[in-house]
Amino acid sequence: MKLRKITAATAAVLALATAATACGSDNKSDGGSSSGNGGGKTIKVGIKFDQPGIGQKTPQGYAGFDVDVATYIAKQLGYDADQIEWKESKSADRETMLQRGDVDFIAASYSITSERQQKVDFAGPYLLAHQDVLLRAADTAIKSPSDLNSKKLCSVTGSTSAQNVHDKLAPKANLLQYPTYSACLTGLQSGAVDALTTDDSILAGYASQAAFKGKFKLGGFKMTNENYGIGVKKGSDLKAKINSALEKMVSDGSWKQAVEKNFGPANYKNEPAPKIGNIVQ
């Protein structure tokens, strides 16, 4: 009789343990942001927090072209907008964040380069940008990169953009380094600088801000090719899934809508949506 009581008690304990294990297994398969299959609590996405028109943290939330692209991708992976956990991805931190698993993917004006491809994988590209200059709307003196000679050319501290122009196109340009693009814009507006240089998509984002509407224009010089891709951890199966999402975003018109929404006020003459895997040199 005593043996039967112990057996019954043990069976009850085992039943409870089995049920708990089953519940834990279900939660694990449904949750976790790295699966990319939705059903989990969140998906972690890296973006820029300080680039208007591209990726910006505002009092109202997050906005910009990369934010719209990332939100669309997350939706295709099974995550609603309120399930996205946005992470600031500064340029110098992007590869490390992916390698450590801090984020599931990064959409942060992230140019695909052979050096970066040694460390991470890229889906896309989803935008072909070019290095360009931003000018005052009334400026008629700067019509080509060579016209930047003897002009005050601004970029942010640590950027190679202005140096590239100086070394290759306008050796007599007067290079100025400001701490932020916003500071360069203020200088451009006041006349302290003559031009601001970085990727045209970034310039268009800044120029599209309500405070600067109609005050600036892009030079349209297309001095380099910048193939923006979605960064994922090396070997991640998310690459193929994100590529499929990007193709759908283009085909259903959402990509074009995002471009017009974020860059339209600057009259940004964007390139057509690039083909997946087509890296323009």
Short mmCIF file of C-alpha atoms in Angstrom, two decimals:
data_model
loop_
_atom_site.label_atom_id
_atom_site.label_comp_id
_atom_site.label_asym_id
_atom_site.label_seq_id
_atom_site.Cartn_x
_atom_site.Cartn_y
_atom_site.Cartn_z
CA MET A 1 0.00 0.00 0.00
CA LYS A 2 2.84 2.34 0.93
CA LEU A 3 4.57 1.59 -2.39
CA ARG A 4 1.41 2.47 -4.31
CA LYS A 5 1.16 5.86 -2.52
CA ILE A 6 4.78 6.74 -3.38
CA THR A 7 4.23 5.72 -6.99
CA ALA A 8 1.11 7.84 -7.29
CA ALA A 9 2.84 10.87 -5.78
CA THR A 10 5.82 10.42 -8.03
CA ALA A 11 3.53 10.15 -11.06
CA ALA A 12 1.85 13.40 -10.09
CA VAL A 13 5.20 15.19 -9.78
CA LEU A 14 6.34 13.81 -13.12
CA ALA A 15 3.08 14.95 -14.77
CA LEU A 16 3.55 18.47 -13.43
CA ALA A 17 7.19 18.55 -14.58
CA THR A 18 6.21 17.32 -18.04
CA ALA A 19 3.52 19.98 -18.34
CA ALA A 20 5.93 22.70 -17.25
CA THR A 21 8.54 21.49 -19.74
CA ALA A 22 5.98 21.46 -22.52
CA CYS A 23 4.95 25.04 -21.72
CA GLY A 24 8.58 26.15 -21.64
CA SER A 25 9.20 24.51 -24.99
CA ASP A 26 6.23 26.27 -26.55
CA ASN A 27 7.39 29.64 -25.28
CA LYS A 28 10.88 29.13 -26.61
CA SER A 29 9.70 28.16 -30.08
CA ASP A 30 7.30 31.10 -30.28
CA GLY A 31 9.49 33.70 -28.66
CA GLY A 32 13.00 34.97 -29.17
CA SER A 33 13.81 37.75 -31.56
CA SER A 34 16.48 35.87 -33.52
CA SER A 35 14.08 33.41 -35.13
CA GLY A 36 12.71 36.04 -37.51
CA ASN A 37 9.47 34.07 -37.73
CA GLY A 38 7.27 36.33 -35.61
CA GLY A 39 5.25 35.16 -32.66
CA GLY A 40 7.99 36.28 -30.29
CA LYS A 41 7.95 39.23 -27.97
CA THR A 42 10.21 41.56 -29.95
CA ILE A 43 12.66 41.84 -32.80
CA LYS A 44 15.71 44.04 -32.23
CA VAL A 45 16.54 46.41 -35.06
CA GLY A 46 19.49 48.79 -35.32
CA ILE A 47 18.97 52.23 -36.87
CA LYS A 48 20.51 55.69 -36.71
CA PHE A 49 18.94 57.97 -34.13
CA ASP A 50 20.32 61.26 -35.48
CA GLN A 51 19.75 61.31 -39.25
CA PRO A 52 16.54 63.12 -40.28
CA GLY A 53 14.89 61.44 -43.24
CA ILE A 54 16.97 58.28 -42.67
CA GLY A 55 16.66 57.29 -39.03
CA GLN A 56 15.79 59.67 -36.24
CA LYS A 57 14.52 59.39 -32.69
CA THR A 58 11.88 62.05 -32.11
CA PRO A 59 9.51 62.87 -29.25
CA GLN A 60 6.79 61.20 -31.32
CA GLY A 61 8.80 58.02 -31.95
CA TYR A 62 11.12 56.90 -34.75
CA ALA A 63 11.02 58.23 -38.30
CA GLY A 64 12.89 58.05 -41.59
CA PHE A 65 13.35 55.94 -44.70
CA ASP A 66 15.38 53.26 -42.92
CA VAL A 67 12.72 53.11 -40.20
CA ASP A 68 10.01 52.56 -42.81
CA VAL A 69 12.08 49.88 -44.56
CA ALA A 70 12.87 48.12 -41.27
CA THR A 71 9.23 48.27 -40.16
CA TYR A 72 8.11 46.73 -43.45
CA ILE A 73 10.72 43.95 -43.15
CA ALA A 74 9.71 43.23 -39.55
CA LYS A 75 6.06 42.95 -40.64
CA GLN A 76 7.02 40.41 -43.30
CA LEU A 77 8.92 38.46 -40.64
CA GLY A 78 5.80 38.36 -38.48
CA TYR A 79 6.33 41.30 -36.12
CA ASP A 80 4.01 44.25 -35.66
CA ALA A 81 5.43 47.75 -35.28
CA ASP A 82 4.95 47.69 -31.51
CA GLN A 83 7.06 44.51 -31.32
CA ILE A 84 10.15 46.25 -32.72
CA GLU A 85 12.83 47.19 -30.20
CA TRP A 86 14.85 49.97 -31.79
CA LYS A 87 18.57 50.13 -31.00
CA GLU A 88 20.88 53.01 -31.84
CA SER A 89 23.54 51.78 -34.26
CA LYS A 90 26.38 54.26 -34.58
CA SER A 91 28.59 53.73 -37.61
CA ALA A 92 31.57 52.46 -35.63
CA ASP A 93 29.45 49.98 -33.65
CA ARG A 94 27.44 48.24 -36.37
CA GLU A 95 29.60 45.17 -37.04
CA THR A 96 30.15 44.58 -33.32
CA MET A 97 26.44 44.82 -32.55
CA LEU A 98 25.65 42.18 -35.16
CA GLN A 99 28.46 39.87 -34.12
CA ARG A 100 27.42 40.04 -30.45
CA GLY A 101 23.77 39.49 -31.27
CA ASP A 102 22.69 42.84 -29.82
CA VAL A 103 20.36 43.25 -32.81
CA ASP A 104 18.73 40.95 -35.35
CA PHE A 105 19.38 43.26 -38.28
CA ILE A 106 20.60 46.78 -38.97
CA ALA A 107 19.15 49.36 -41.36
CA ALA A 108 21.28 52.44 -40.80
CA SER A 109 22.58 54.02 -44.06
CA TYR A 110 24.86 50.96 -44.03
CA SER A 111 26.93 50.89 -47.24
CA ILE A 112 27.93 47.43 -48.47
CA THR A 113 31.72 47.20 -48.77
CA SER A 114 34.08 44.28 -49.26
CA GLU A 115 35.71 45.02 -45.91
CA ARG A 116 32.40 44.89 -44.05
CA GLN A 117 31.37 41.73 -45.90
CA GLN A 118 34.27 39.96 -44.21
CA LYS A 119 32.55 40.52 -40.86
CA VAL A 120 28.79 40.52 -41.54
CA ASP A 121 26.31 39.56 -44.25
CA PHE A 122 24.10 41.99 -46.15
CA ALA A 123 20.63 41.68 -47.59
CA GLY A 124 19.84 44.05 -50.42
CA PRO A 125 20.91 46.56 -51.51
CA TYR A 126 17.70 48.53 -51.01
CA LEU A 127 18.95 52.02 -51.94
CA LEU A 128 21.70 53.34 -54.21
CA ALA A 129 22.96 56.64 -52.82
CA HIS A 130 25.84 58.87 -53.93
CA GLN A 131 28.18 61.28 -52.25
CA ASP A 132 26.97 64.76 -53.10
CA VAL A 133 26.92 68.32 -51.79
CA LEU A 134 24.16 70.41 -50.31
CA LEU A 135 24.08 74.05 -51.39
CA ARG A 136 22.03 77.13 -50.64
CA ALA A 137 18.99 77.18 -52.91
CA ALA A 138 20.05 80.48 -54.52
CA ASP A 139 23.63 79.40 -55.19
CA THR A 140 24.48 79.45 -58.89
CA ALA A 141 28.29 79.49 -58.58
CA ILE A 142 28.78 75.79 -57.75
CA LYS A 143 27.74 73.72 -60.76
CA SER A 144 30.33 70.92 -60.62
CA PRO A 145 32.75 69.42 -58.07
CA SER A 146 35.63 71.51 -59.47
CA ASP A 147 33.71 74.67 -58.53
CA LEU A 148 34.32 73.72 -54.90
CA ASN A 149 37.93 74.89 -55.25
CA SER A 150 38.52 77.82 -52.88
CA LYS A 151 35.07 77.22 -51.36
CA LYS A 152 34.40 76.34 -47.73
CA LEU A 153 33.37 72.68 -47.71
CA CYS A 154 31.88 71.30 -44.51
CA SER A 155 31.52 67.80 -43.14
CA VAL A 156 31.41 66.25 -39.69
CA THR A 157 34.49 65.55 -37.62
CA GLY A 158 35.95 62.16 -38.50
CA SER A 159 34.14 61.87 -41.83
CA THR A 160 36.11 61.03 -44.95
CA SER A 161 33.60 62.66 -47.30
CA ALA A 162 35.17 66.12 -47.48
CA GLN A 163 38.67 64.68 -47.70
CA ASN A 164 37.60 62.50 -50.64
CA VAL A 165 36.39 65.58 -52.52
CA HIS A 166 39.59 67.44 -51.70
CA ASP A 167 41.87 64.58 -52.74
CA LYS A 168 40.09 63.62 -55.96
CA LEU A 169 38.02 66.53 -57.28
CA ALA A 170 38.72 69.89 -55.68
CA PRO A 171 42.27 70.06 -54.26
CA LYS A 172 41.93 73.73 -53.34
CA ALA A 173 38.71 73.34 -51.37
CA ASN A 174 38.87 74.75 -47.85
CA LEU A 175 37.85 71.85 -45.60
CA LEU A 176 35.92 72.59 -42.43
CA GLN A 177 34.96 70.03 -39.80
CA TYR A 178 31.93 70.64 -37.60
CA PRO A 179 30.75 68.34 -34.79
CA THR A 180 27.39 67.53 -36.42
CA TYR A 181 25.61 67.81 -39.76
CA SER A 182 23.12 70.15 -38.10
CA ALA A 183 25.99 72.51 -37.29
CA CYS A 184 27.10 72.36 -40.93
CA LEU A 185 23.55 73.19 -42.01
CA THR A 186 23.47 76.20 -39.73
CA GLY A 187 26.79 77.32 -41.20
CA LEU A 188 25.50 76.79 -44.72
CA GLN A 189 22.39 78.82 -43.99
CA SER A 190 24.37 81.70 -42.47
CA GLY A 191 27.04 81.73 -45.19
CA ALA A 192 29.84 80.53 -42.91
CA VAL A 193 30.29 77.55 -45.26
CA ASP A 194 29.54 77.18 -48.97
CA ALA A 195 28.68 73.49 -49.19
CA LEU A 196 28.07 70.41 -47.07
CA THR A 197 29.06 66.96 -48.29
CA THR A 198 28.02 63.41 -47.42
CA ASP A 199 25.62 60.86 -48.98
CA ASP A 200 22.84 62.48 -51.02
CA SER A 201 20.19 60.51 -49.14
CA ILE A 202 21.40 61.93 -45.83
CA LEU A 203 21.59 65.44 -47.27
CA ALA A 204 18.06 65.09 -48.66
CA GLY A 205 16.84 64.00 -45.25
CA TYR A 206 18.24 67.07 -43.56
CA ALA A 207 17.01 69.42 -46.30
CA SER A 208 13.52 67.90 -46.03
CA GLN A 209 13.08 69.11 -42.46
CA ALA A 210 10.31 71.68 -42.12
CA ALA A 211 12.72 74.30 -40.76
CA PHE A 212 14.87 74.09 -43.91
CA LYS A 213 12.23 73.61 -46.57
CA GLY A 214 13.14 75.50 -49.74
CA LYS A 215 16.43 76.79 -48.35
CA PHE A 216 18.81 74.19 -49.76
CA LYS A 217 19.34 72.10 -52.88
CA LEU A 218 21.39 69.06 -53.83
CA GLY A 219 24.23 69.54 -56.30
CA GLY A 220 23.44 66.25 -58.06
CA PHE A 221 27.14 65.45 -58.57
CA LYS A 222 26.99 61.68 -57.77
CA MET A 223 30.64 61.53 -56.75
CA THR A 224 30.54 57.96 -55.36
CA ASN A 225 28.19 54.96 -55.27
CA GLU A 226 26.87 53.93 -51.87
CA ASN A 227 24.89 50.67 -51.88
CA TYR A 228 22.79 50.60 -48.70
CA GLY A 229 22.21 47.11 -47.36
CA ILE A 230 20.54 45.46 -44.38
CA GLY A 231 23.24 44.07 -42.10
CA VAL A 232 22.76 40.66 -40.46
CA LYS A 233 25.02 38.35 -38.51
CA LYS A 234 27.36 36.26 -40.65
CA GLY A 235 25.56 33.11 -41.79
CA SER A 236 22.13 34.26 -40.57
CA ASP A 237 19.12 32.78 -42.38
CA LEU A 238 17.49 36.20 -42.06
CA LYS A 239 19.39 37.36 -45.15
CA ALA A 240 17.18 35.38 -47.54
CA LYS A 241 14.00 36.31 -45.68
CA ILE A 242 14.88 40.02 -45.73
CA ASN A 243 15.72 39.88 -49.43
CA SER A 244 12.26 38.46 -50.09
CA ALA A 245 10.71 41.24 -47.98
CA LEU A 246 12.64 43.91 -49.90
CA GLU A 247 11.52 42.51 -53.24
CA LYS A 248 7.91 42.60 -52.07
CA MET A 249 8.32 46.16 -50.76
CA VAL A 250 9.40 47.29 -54.22
CA SER A 251 6.76 45.32 -56.12
CA ASP A 252 3.81 46.52 -54.04
CA GLY A 253 4.83 50.19 -54.23
CA SER A 254 5.72 50.62 -50.56
CA TRP A 255 9.38 51.36 -51.35
CA LYS A 256 8.49 54.25 -53.65
CA GLN A 257 6.04 55.65 -51.11
CA ALA A 258 8.75 55.59 -48.43
CA VAL A 259 11.19 57.44 -50.70
CA GLU A 260 8.67 60.16 -51.54
CA LYS A 261 7.56 60.51 -47.94
CA ASN A 262 11.05 60.96 -46.50
CA PHE A 263 13.02 62.65 -49.29
CA GLY A 264 10.38 64.32 -51.45
CA PRO A 265 10.54 67.82 -49.91
CA ALA A 266 14.23 68.07 -50.95
CA ASN A 267 13.45 67.17 -54.59
CA TYR A 268 15.76 64.17 -54.20
CA LYS A 269 16.25 62.51 -57.58
CA ASN A 270 16.65 58.97 -56.30
CA GLU A 271 17.93 56.05 -58.32
CA PRO A 272 15.42 53.29 -59.14
CA ALA A 273 15.13 50.54 -56.57
CA PRO A 274 18.23 48.36 -56.96
CA LYS A 275 18.07 44.66 -57.78
CA ILE A 276 18.87 42.34 -54.91
CA GLY A 277 22.55 41.42 -55.01
CA ASN A 278 23.44 44.06 -57.62
CA ILE A 279 26.30 46.09 -56.11
CA VAL A 280 27.11 49.15 -58.21
CA GLN A 281 30.82 49.95 -58.06
#
